[in-house]
CSV table of C-alpha atoms and ligand atoms in Angstrom, one decimal:
chain,number,residue,atom,x,y,z
A,217,MET,CA,224.9,-25.6,89.3
A,218,VAL,CA,223.0,-22.9,91.2
A,219,HIS,CA,219.8,-24.1,89.5
A,220,ASP,CA,220.4,-27.6,90.9
A,221,TYR,CA,221.1,-26.2,94.4
A,222,ILE,CA,217.8,-24.3,94.4
A,223,LYS,CA,215.9,-27.3,93.0
A,224,LYS,CA,217.3,-29.4,95.8
A,225,GLU,CA,216.7,-26.9,98.6
A,226,PHE,CA,213.1,-26.2,97.6
A,227,SER,CA,212.3,-29.6,96.0
A,228,LYS,CA,209.3,-30.5,98.2
A,229,GLN,CA,207.7,-27.1,97.6
A,230,LEU,CA,208.7,-26.8,93.9
A,231,ASP,CA,207.3,-30.3,93.2
A,232,GLN,CA,203.8,-29.0,94.2
A,233,ILE,CA,203.7,-26.4,91.4
A,234,SER,CA,201.9,-28.3,88.6
A,235,ASP,CA,202.8,-25.8,85.8
A,236,GLU,CA,206.3,-26.7,84.7
A,237,ASN,CA,206.9,-23.3,83.0
A,238,LEU,CA,205.9,-21.5,86.2
A,239,ARG,CA,208.1,-23.8,88.3
A,240,ASN,CA,211.1,-23.2,86.0
A,241,LYS,CA,210.6,-19.4,86.2
A,242,VAL,CA,210.5,-19.6,90.0
A,243,VAL,CA,213.9,-21.4,90.0
A,244,ASP,CA,215.3,-18.8,87.5
A,245,VAL,CA,214.3,-15.9,89.8
A,246,CYS,CA,215.9,-17.6,92.9
A,247,VAL,CA,219.1,-18.2,90.9
A,248,GLU,CA,219.4,-14.7,89.8
A,249,ALA,CA,218.8,-13.3,93.3
A,250,LEU,CA,221.6,-15.4,94.7
A,251,GLN,CA,223.9,-14.4,91.8
A,252,ILE,CA,223.4,-10.6,92.0
A,253,GLY,CA,222.8,-10.4,95.8
A,254,ASN,CA,225.3,-9.5,98.5
A,255,ASP,CA,225.8,-6.2,96.7
A,256,GLY,CA,226.9,-8.0,93.5
A,257,SER,CA,229.2,-10.5,95.0
A,258,GLY,CA,226.6,-13.2,95.1
A,259,TRP,CA,225.8,-15.8,97.8
A,260,LEU,CA,227.2,-19.3,97.8
A,261,ASP,CA,224.1,-20.6,99.6
A,262,MET,CA,220.9,-19.6,101.4
A,263,ASN,CA,222.2,-20.1,104.9
A,264,PHE,CA,222.2,-16.5,105.9
A,265,PRO,CA,219.6,-15.4,108.5
A,266,PHE,CA,216.2,-14.6,107.1
A,267,THR,CA,215.8,-11.4,109.2
A,268,LEU,CA,218.1,-8.9,110.9
A,269,LEU,CA,215.4,-8.2,113.5
A,270,ILE,CA,216.1,-11.2,115.7
A,271,PRO,CA,219.6,-11.3,117.1
A,272,ASP,CA,221.9,-14.4,116.8
A,273,LEU,CA,219.3,-16.1,114.6
A,274,GLU,CA,220.2,-19.5,113.3
A,275,VAL,CA,217.1,-19.9,111.2
A,276,SER,CA,218.2,-19.4,107.6
A,277,TYR,CA,216.6,-17.7,104.6
A,278,ALA,CA,216.1,-21.2,103.1
A,279,ASP,CA,214.4,-22.5,106.3
A,280,HIS,CA,212.1,-19.5,106.4
A,281,VAL,CA,211.0,-19.8,102.8
A,282,ARG,CA,210.3,-23.6,103.3
A,283,ILE,CA,208.3,-23.0,106.5
A,284,VAL,CA,206.3,-20.1,105.1
A,285,THR,CA,205.5,-22.1,101.9
A,286,ASP,CA,204.5,-25.2,103.8
A,287,LEU,CA,202.3,-23.1,106.1
A,288,ALA,CA,200.7,-21.5,103.1
A,289,ILE,CA,200.0,-24.8,101.4
A,290,GLN,CA,198.5,-26.3,104.5
A,291,SER,CA,196.4,-23.2,105.1
A,292,ALA,CA,195.2,-23.2,101.5
A,293,ASP,CA,194.2,-26.9,101.7
A,294,LEU,CA,192.1,-26.3,104.8
A,295,LEU,CA,190.5,-23.1,103.3
A,296,SER,CA,189.8,-24.9,100.0
A,297,LYS,CA,187.8,-27.5,101.9
A,298,GLN,CA,185.7,-24.6,103.3
A,299,GLY,CA,184.9,-23.5,99.7
A,300,ILE,CA,187.4,-20.7,99.4
A,301,PRO,CA,188.9,-20.9,95.9
A,302,ILE,CA,192.7,-20.7,96.0
A,303,LYS,CA,195.0,-20.6,93.0
A,304,ARG,CA,197.4,-23.2,94.3
A,305,ASP,CA,200.2,-22.8,91.8
A,306,LEU,CA,200.2,-19.0,92.1
A,307,LEU,CA,200.2,-19.3,95.9
A,308,ILE,CA,203.1,-21.7,96.0
A,309,ALA,CA,205.2,-19.7,93.4
A,310,SER,CA,204.5,-16.5,95.4
A,311,ALA,CA,205.4,-18.1,98.7
A,312,ILE,CA,208.7,-19.5,97.4
A,313,LEU,CA,209.5,-16.1,96.0
A,314,HIS,CA,208.1,-13.8,98.7
A,315,ASP,CA,211.5,-13.0,100.2
A,316,VAL,CA,213.5,-13.4,97.0
A,317,GLY,CA,214.6,-9.7,97.4
A,318,LYS,CA,216.4,-10.6,100.7
A,319,PRO,CA,219.6,-11.8,99.0
A,320,LEU,CA,219.7,-8.3,97.5
A,321,GLU,CA,218.8,-6.6,100.8
A,322,TYR,CA,221.6,-8.1,102.7
A,323,ALA,CA,225.4,-8.2,102.3
A,324,THR,CA,228.4,-9.5,104.2
A,325,ASN,CA,230.7,-6.7,105.5
A,326,SER,CA,234.5,-6.7,105.8
A,327,LYS,CA,234.2,-8.3,109.3
A,328,GLY,CA,232.2,-11.2,107.9
A,329,ASN,CA,229.0,-10.0,109.5
A,330,ILE,CA,225.7,-9.8,107.6
A,331,GLY,CA,223.8,-6.5,107.5
A,332,LYS,CA,221.9,-4.3,105.1
A,333,SER,CA,223.4,-4.0,101.7
A,334,ASP,CA,223.8,-0.8,99.7
A,335,THR,CA,220.8,-2.0,97.7
A,336,GLY,CA,218.9,-2.7,100.9
A,337,ASN,CA,219.5,0.8,102.2
A,338,ARG,CA,217.7,2.1,99.1
A,339,LEU,CA,215.1,-0.5,98.3
A,340,ARG,CA,213.2,-3.0,100.6
A,341,HIS,CA,213.1,-6.7,99.5
A,342,PRO,CA,209.4,-6.6,98.4
A,343,VAL,CA,210.4,-4.1,95.7
A,344,THR,CA,213.5,-5.8,94.5
A,345,GLY,CA,211.8,-9.2,94.7
A,346,ALA,CA,208.8,-7.9,92.6
A,347,GLY,CA,211.2,-6.4,90.2
A,348,LEU,CA,213.1,-9.6,89.7
A,349,ALA,CA,209.8,-11.5,89.2
A,350,MET,CA,208.7,-9.0,86.5
A,351,LYS,CA,212.1,-9.4,84.8
A,352,HIS,CA,211.5,-13.2,84.5
A,353,SER,CA,207.9,-12.7,83.3
A,354,LEU,CA,206.2,-14.2,86.3
A,355,PRO,CA,202.4,-13.6,86.3
A,356,TYR,CA,201.4,-10.2,87.7
A,357,GLU,CA,199.5,-11.9,90.5
A,358,VAL,CA,202.8,-13.3,91.7
A,359,VAL,CA,204.6,-10.0,91.3
A,360,GLN,CA,201.7,-8.4,93.3
A,361,ASN,CA,201.9,-11.0,96.1
A,362,ILE,CA,205.6,-10.5,96.5
A,363,TYR,CA,205.3,-6.7,96.6
A,364,GLN,CA,202.4,-6.9,99.1
A,365,HIS,CA,203.6,-9.7,101.4
A,366,SER,CA,204.7,-7.2,104.1
A,367,TRP,CA,203.4,-3.8,105.1
A,368,GLU,CA,203.5,-2.5,101.5
A,369,GLY,CA,200.3,-4.5,101.1
A,370,GLU,CA,198.4,-2.4,103.7
A,371,ARG,CA,198.2,0.4,101.3
A,372,GLY,CA,196.9,0.6,97.7
A,373,PRO,CA,195.3,-2.3,95.9
A,374,LYS,CA,193.8,-5.1,98.0
A,375,ARG,CA,195.8,-8.2,98.3
A,376,THR,CA,194.8,-11.3,96.4
A,377,PRO,CA,193.4,-14.2,98.4
A,378,GLU,CA,196.7,-16.0,97.9
A,379,GLY,CA,198.6,-12.8,98.9
A,380,GLU,CA,196.5,-12.6,102.1
A,381,ILE,CA,197.4,-16.2,103.0
A,382,LEU,CA,201.0,-15.6,102.3
A,383,HIS,CA,201.2,-12.4,104.3
A,384,ARG,CA,199.7,-14.1,107.4
A,385,CYS,CA,201.9,-17.2,107.0
A,386,ASP,CA,205.0,-15.0,106.7
A,387,PHE,CA,204.2,-13.4,110.0
A,388,LEU,CA,203.0,-16.7,111.5
A,389,HIS,CA,206.6,-17.8,111.3
A,390,PHE,CA,208.3,-14.5,112.2
A,391,GLY,CA,206.0,-13.4,115.1
A,392,PRO,CA,206.1,-16.5,117.4
A,393,LEU,CA,209.8,-17.0,116.6
A,394,LYS,CA,210.7,-13.4,117.7
A,395,LEU,CA,208.5,-13.6,120.8
A,396,SER,CA,210.0,-16.9,121.8
A,397,ARG,CA,213.5,-15.5,121.6
A,398,GLU,CA,212.5,-12.4,123.6
A,399,GLN,CA,211.2,-14.7,126.4
A,400,LYS,CA,214.5,-16.6,126.7
B,45,FE2,FE1,209.3,-13.8,104.8
């Protein structure tokens, strides 16, 4: 059931992963994140806000993942035409999974409000997301791209080309959205 839900929510993006085995693993990781997130209570859907840093946000986790993945695909297509080699399947898998630690980072409190989970107070979503991807035997490049998509990627090993695109597309959605809300 949860598998079908994920496949429906991300159908347009998942369909662009040509490797069926990789596509199925991406779905499996999303399913487990929803099942074990919310401090173990699980989430019924992906309609919770994708960030806690923008107040009263109606843009959901699912919306954000779709927008970032679409931005990444469009960027990769443009860059490929300029002769930059892009591993498209790995980019799309990484983009769909970049925030897969967020269902673990957030939880609903007794008043029904969404905030940081106990897990989230210990581990940021890049770490839990990378851990889940490793558990499901995703390629190490995908694990790396998930771990490095935010500021964790500013230190240590260089990002992959796909990880660099993903990092910028993630903030391409977050940055203008946050600024537009601050100007209201
Ligand atoms: Fe993100």
